[in-house]
CSV table of C-alpha atoms in Angstrom, one decimal:
chain,number,residue,atom,x,y,z
A,1,ARG,CA,109.9,90.3,91.1
A,2,LYS,CA,110.9,93.9,91.7
A,3,GLU,CA,111.1,96.2,88.7
A,4,VAL,CA,114.6,97.4,89.7
A,5,GLU,CA,116.9,95.1,91.6
A,6,GLN,CA,120.2,96.1,93.2
A,7,ASP,CA,123.0,94.4,95.1
A,8,PRO,CA,121.7,94.2,98.7
A,9,GLY,CA,124.8,95.5,100.4
A,10,PRO,CA,125.9,96.9,102.7
A,11,PHE,CA,129.3,97.6,101.3
A,12,ASN,CA,132.1,98.5,103.8
A,13,VAL,CA,135.3,99.4,102.0
A,14,PRO,CA,138.5,101.3,103.0
A,15,GLU,CA,139.1,104.8,101.8
A,16,GLY,CA,140.8,104.8,98.4
A,17,ALA,CA,139.3,101.5,97.3
A,18,THR,CA,137.3,101.0,94.1
A,19,VAL,CA,133.7,99.8,94.5
A,20,ALA,CA,131.2,98.6,92.0
A,21,PHE,CA,127.4,98.5,92.2
A,22,ASN,CA,125.2,96.5,89.8
A,23,CYS,CA,121.5,96.8,89.0
A,24,THR,CA,119.1,95.0,86.7
A,25,TYR,CA,115.7,96.2,85.5
A,26,SER,CA,112.8,94.2,84.2
A,27,ASN,CA,110.9,96.7,81.9
A,28,SER,CA,112.6,96.6,78.5
A,29,ALA,CA,110.6,99.7,77.5
A,30,SER,CA,112.4,101.9,80.1
A,31,GLN,CA,113.8,105.0,78.5
A,32,SER,CA,116.2,106.6,80.9
A,33,PHE,CA,118.5,105.5,83.6
A,34,PHE,CA,120.1,107.2,86.6
A,35,TRP,CA,122.1,106.7,89.8
A,36,TYR,CA,120.8,108.8,92.7
A,37,ARG,CA,122.6,109.2,96.0
A,38,GLN,CA,120.7,109.5,99.3
A,39,ASP,CA,122.4,110.5,102.5
A,40,CYS,CA,120.9,109.4,105.8
A,41,ARG,CA,117.5,111.1,106.4
A,42,LYS,CA,117.9,113.3,103.3
A,43,GLU,CA,116.3,113.4,99.9
A,44,PRO,CA,117.6,111.5,96.9
A,45,LYS,CA,119.9,113.6,94.7
A,46,LEU,CA,120.9,112.9,91.1
A,47,LEU,CA,124.4,111.6,90.9
A,48,MET,CA,124.5,110.9,87.2
A,49,SER,CA,122.5,109.8,84.2
A,50,VAL,CA,123.5,106.6,82.5
A,51,TYR,CA,123.9,106.2,78.8
A,52,SER,CA,124.5,103.2,76.5
A,53,SER,CA,127.9,104.6,75.5
A,54,GLY,CA,128.9,104.8,79.1
A,55,ASN,CA,129.7,108.0,80.9
A,56,GLU,CA,132.2,109.2,83.4
A,57,ASP,CA,132.1,112.1,85.9
A,58,GLY,CA,135.4,112.4,87.8
A,59,ARG,CA,135.8,109.3,89.9
A,60,PHE,CA,132.4,107.9,88.9
A,61,THR,CA,131.7,105.8,85.8
A,62,ALA,CA,128.3,104.5,84.8
A,63,GLN,CA,127.5,101.9,82.2
A,64,LEU,CA,124.2,100.7,80.6
A,65,ASN,CA,123.7,97.4,78.8
A,66,ARG,CA,120.2,97.5,77.2
A,67,ALA,CA,120.4,94.0,75.9
A,68,SER,CA,121.1,92.6,79.3
A,69,GLN,CA,119.0,95.2,81.1
A,70,TYR,CA,121.9,95.9,83.4
A,71,ILE,CA,123.3,99.1,84.9
A,72,SER,CA,126.5,99.6,86.8
A,73,LEU,CA,128.3,102.3,88.8
A,74,LEU,CA,132.0,102.3,89.5
A,75,ILE,CA,133.5,104.6,92.1
A,76,ARG,CA,137.3,104.9,92.0
A,77,ASP,CA,139.5,106.2,94.8
A,78,SER,CA,136.6,106.3,97.2
A,79,LYS,CA,136.4,109.1,99.8
A,80,LEU,CA,134.8,109.2,103.2
A,81,SER,CA,132.2,111.6,101.8
A,82,ASP,CA,131.1,108.9,99.3
A,83,SER,CA,129.4,107.1,102.2
A,84,ALA,CA,125.7,107.1,101.4
A,85,THR,CA,122.9,104.9,99.9
A,86,TYR,CA,123.1,104.6,96.1
A,87,LEU,CA,119.8,104.2,94.3
A,88,CYS,CA,119.5,102.7,90.8
A,89,VAL,CA,116.6,104.4,89.1
A,90,VAL,CA,114.8,103.7,85.8
A,91,GLN,CA,112.4,106.1,84.1
A,92,GLY,CA,109.5,105.2,81.9
A,93,ALA,CA,106.7,107.5,81.0
A,94,GLN,CA,108.2,110.2,83.3
A,95,LYS,CA,107.7,108.4,86.6
A,96,LEU,CA,110.9,107.1,88.3
A,97,VAL,CA,111.2,103.5,89.5
A,98,PHE,CA,113.7,103.0,92.3
A,99,GLY,CA,115.7,100.1,93.4
A,100,GLN,CA,115.9,99.5,97.1
A,101,GLY,CA,119.4,101.1,97.3
A,102,THR,CA,122.8,99.9,98.3
A,103,ARG,CA,124.3,101.3,101.4
A,104,LEU,CA,128.0,102.2,101.1
A,105,THR,CA,130.3,103.0,104.1
A,106,ILE,CA,133.8,104.2,103.4
A,107,ASN,CA,136.1,103.5,106.4
A,108,PRO,CA,139.2,105.6,107.2
B,1,GLU,CA,117.1,129.5,93.3
B,2,ALA,CA,115.0,127.8,96.0
B,3,GLY,CA,114.6,124.1,95.7
B,4,VAL,CA,111.6,121.9,96.3
B,5,THR,CA,110.2,122.6,99.8
B,6,GLN,CA,107.8,120.4,101.8
B,7,PHE,CA,105.8,121.0,104.9
B,8,PRO,CA,105.7,119.7,107.6
B,9,SER,CA,109.1,118.0,107.9
B,10,HIS,CA,107.6,115.6,110.5
B,11,SER,CA,104.0,114.7,111.4
B,12,VAL,CA,102.9,112.3,114.1
B,13,ILE,CA,99.2,111.5,114.1
B,14,GLU,CA,96.9,108.8,115.5
B,15,LYS,CA,95.1,106.2,113.3
B,16,GLY,CA,91.9,107.7,112.0
B,17,GLN,CA,93.1,111.3,111.9
B,18,THR,CA,93.6,113.4,108.8
B,19,VAL,CA,96.9,114.8,107.7
B,20,THR,CA,97.7,117.2,104.8
B,21,LEU,CA,101.2,117.4,103.3
B,22,ARG,CA,102.3,120.3,101.2
B,23,CYS,CA,104.8,120.6,98.4
B,24,ASP,CA,106.1,123.7,96.8
B,25,PRO,CA,108.0,122.9,93.5
B,26,ILE,CA,110.8,124.8,92.0
B,27,SER,CA,109.4,127.9,90.4
B,28,GLY,CA,108.5,127.4,86.8
B,29,HIS,CA,108.4,123.6,87.0
B,30,ASP,CA,105.2,122.3,85.4
B,31,ASN,CA,105.8,118.7,86.5
B,32,LEU,CA,105.2,117.7,90.1
B,33,TYR,CA,105.5,114.2,91.5
B,34,TRP,CA,104.7,112.5,94.8
B,35,TYR,CA,106.7,109.5,96.0
B,36,ARG,CA,106.6,107.5,99.2
B,37,ARG,CA,109.1,105.3,101.0
B,38,VAL,CA,107.7,103.0,103.7
B,39,MET,CA,110.0,101.3,106.2
B,40,GLY,CA,112.3,98.7,104.6
B,41,LYS,CA,110.9,99.2,101.0
B,42,GLU,CA,112.0,101.1,98.0
B,43,ILE,CA,110.8,104.6,97.1
B,44,LYS,CA,107.6,104.2,95.1
B,45,PHE,CA,105.8,106.6,92.7
B,46,LEU,CA,102.4,107.9,93.8
B,47,LEU,CA,101.3,110.4,91.2
B,48,HIS,CA,102.3,113.0,88.7
B,49,PHE,CA,100.8,116.4,87.9
B,50,VAL,CA,101.4,118.5,84.8
B,51,LYS,CA,100.4,121.9,85.9
B,52,GLU,CA,97.1,121.4,87.6
B,53,SER,CA,96.2,118.2,85.8
B,54,LYS,CA,96.8,114.7,87.1
B,55,GLN,CA,98.8,113.0,84.4
B,56,ASP,CA,99.3,109.6,86.2
B,57,GLU,CA,97.9,108.6,89.5
B,58,SER,CA,98.5,104.9,89.1
B,59,GLY,CA,100.6,104.7,92.2
B,60,MET,CA,98.0,106.0,94.6
B,61,PRO,CA,97.4,103.2,97.1
B,62,ASN,CA,93.6,103.7,97.7
B,63,ASN,CA,90.9,106.4,97.9
B,64,ARG,CA,92.1,107.5,101.4
B,65,PHE,CA,94.7,109.5,99.5
B,66,LEU,CA,93.7,112.7,97.7
B,67,ALA,CA,96.2,115.0,95.9
B,68,GLU,CA,95.5,118.4,94.5
B,69,ARG,CA,97.4,121.1,92.7
B,70,THR,CA,95.1,124.0,92.4
B,71,GLY,CA,96.4,126.7,90.0
B,72,GLY,CA,99.3,124.5,89.0
B,73,THR,CA,101.6,125.8,91.7
B,74,TYR,CA,101.9,124.0,95.1
B,75,SER,CA,100.4,120.6,95.7
B,76,THR,CA,98.8,119.0,98.7
B,77,LEU,CA,98.4,115.3,99.6
B,78,LYS,CA,95.7,114.5,102.1
B,79,VAL,CA,95.4,111.2,103.9
B,80,GLN,CA,92.0,110.6,105.4
B,81,PRO,CA,91.6,108.6,107.5
B,82,ALA,CA,95.2,107.7,108.2
B,83,GLU,CA,96.1,104.0,108.8
B,84,LEU,CA,99.2,102.5,110.4
B,85,GLU,CA,100.6,101.3,107.1
B,86,ASP,CA,100.6,104.9,105.8
B,87,SER,CA,103.7,105.7,107.9
B,88,GLY,CA,106.7,106.5,105.9
B,89,VAL,CA,108.6,109.3,104.2
B,90,TYR,CA,106.6,111.2,101.5
B,91,PHE,CA,108.8,112.9,98.9
B,92,CYS,CA,107.8,115.5,96.4
B,93,ALA,CA,109.8,116.2,93.2
B,94,SER,CA,109.5,118.6,90.4
B,95,SER,CA,110.9,119.0,86.9
B,96,GLN,CA,110.6,121.3,84.0
B,97,ASP,CA,108.3,120.5,81.1
B,98,ARG,CA,110.6,120.0,78.1
B,99,GLN,CA,108.5,117.9,75.8
B,100,SER,CA,111.1,117.6,73.2
B,101,ASN,CA,113.7,116.1,75.7
B,102,TRP,CA,111.7,114.7,78.5
B,103,ASP,CA,113.9,111.7,79.0
B,104,THR,CA,116.7,113.8,80.4
B,105,ASP,CA,114.4,116.0,82.5
B,106,THR,CA,115.9,115.8,85.9
B,107,GLN,CA,113.5,115.4,88.9
B,108,TYR,CA,114.6,117.4,91.9
B,109,PHE,CA,113.4,116.1,95.2
B,110,GLY,CA,112.3,117.9,98.3
B,111,PRO,CA,113.5,116.9,101.8
B,112,GLY,CA,110.4,114.8,102.5
B,113,THR,CA,107.8,114.7,105.2
B,114,ARG,CA,108.2,111.9,107.7
B,115,LEU,CA,104.7,110.7,108.6
B,116,THR,CA,104.2,108.5,111.7
B,117,VAL,CA,100.7,107.0,112.3
B,118,LEU,CA,100.3,105.6,115.8
């Protein structure tokens, strides 16, 4: 079983739609949680950290449920520029553990 | 401020040859990490330096891989001899050393080196 599992995707949605990604992790000792974004043939870039209280950054909302070991990302009013691969990432003892990523394409 | 840089951006070598990848972290970052993504798989951790010391090398696949960080600045990752399954994208990342708040210490990634072993 993978340490971090994500929706396989790909997701193809029209511009303006709301899209949700889900992720589960297996290591209950994990300390920190993130969503990274990776554009084609580019490096991963931090999109946002994820906290138990939930956090929002503009059109993006992330939630963490430690009891269920579940992380989510919601993108509202999606833009063409949101097209990318979204990586669910868990941190324990400083190293990052990545999910395989979910590819999102926003269609005009 | 310059980000993490990696050299070369691409490398194509034959099986059995040696390749050395280089990473220059963000200036002042004590933590340096190597990760790898092979085709169709998730990005996986290889090892972590704190300054010049190896903190965690649990992800290194085998003894054909040797990482160094002399002087605690740039790092090299040597693969010798290279095998077909070593093909992939090798990412380097760096972060500051904030012991009191390590769990929110963002890792910044370099553009990666795409290695192809023929």
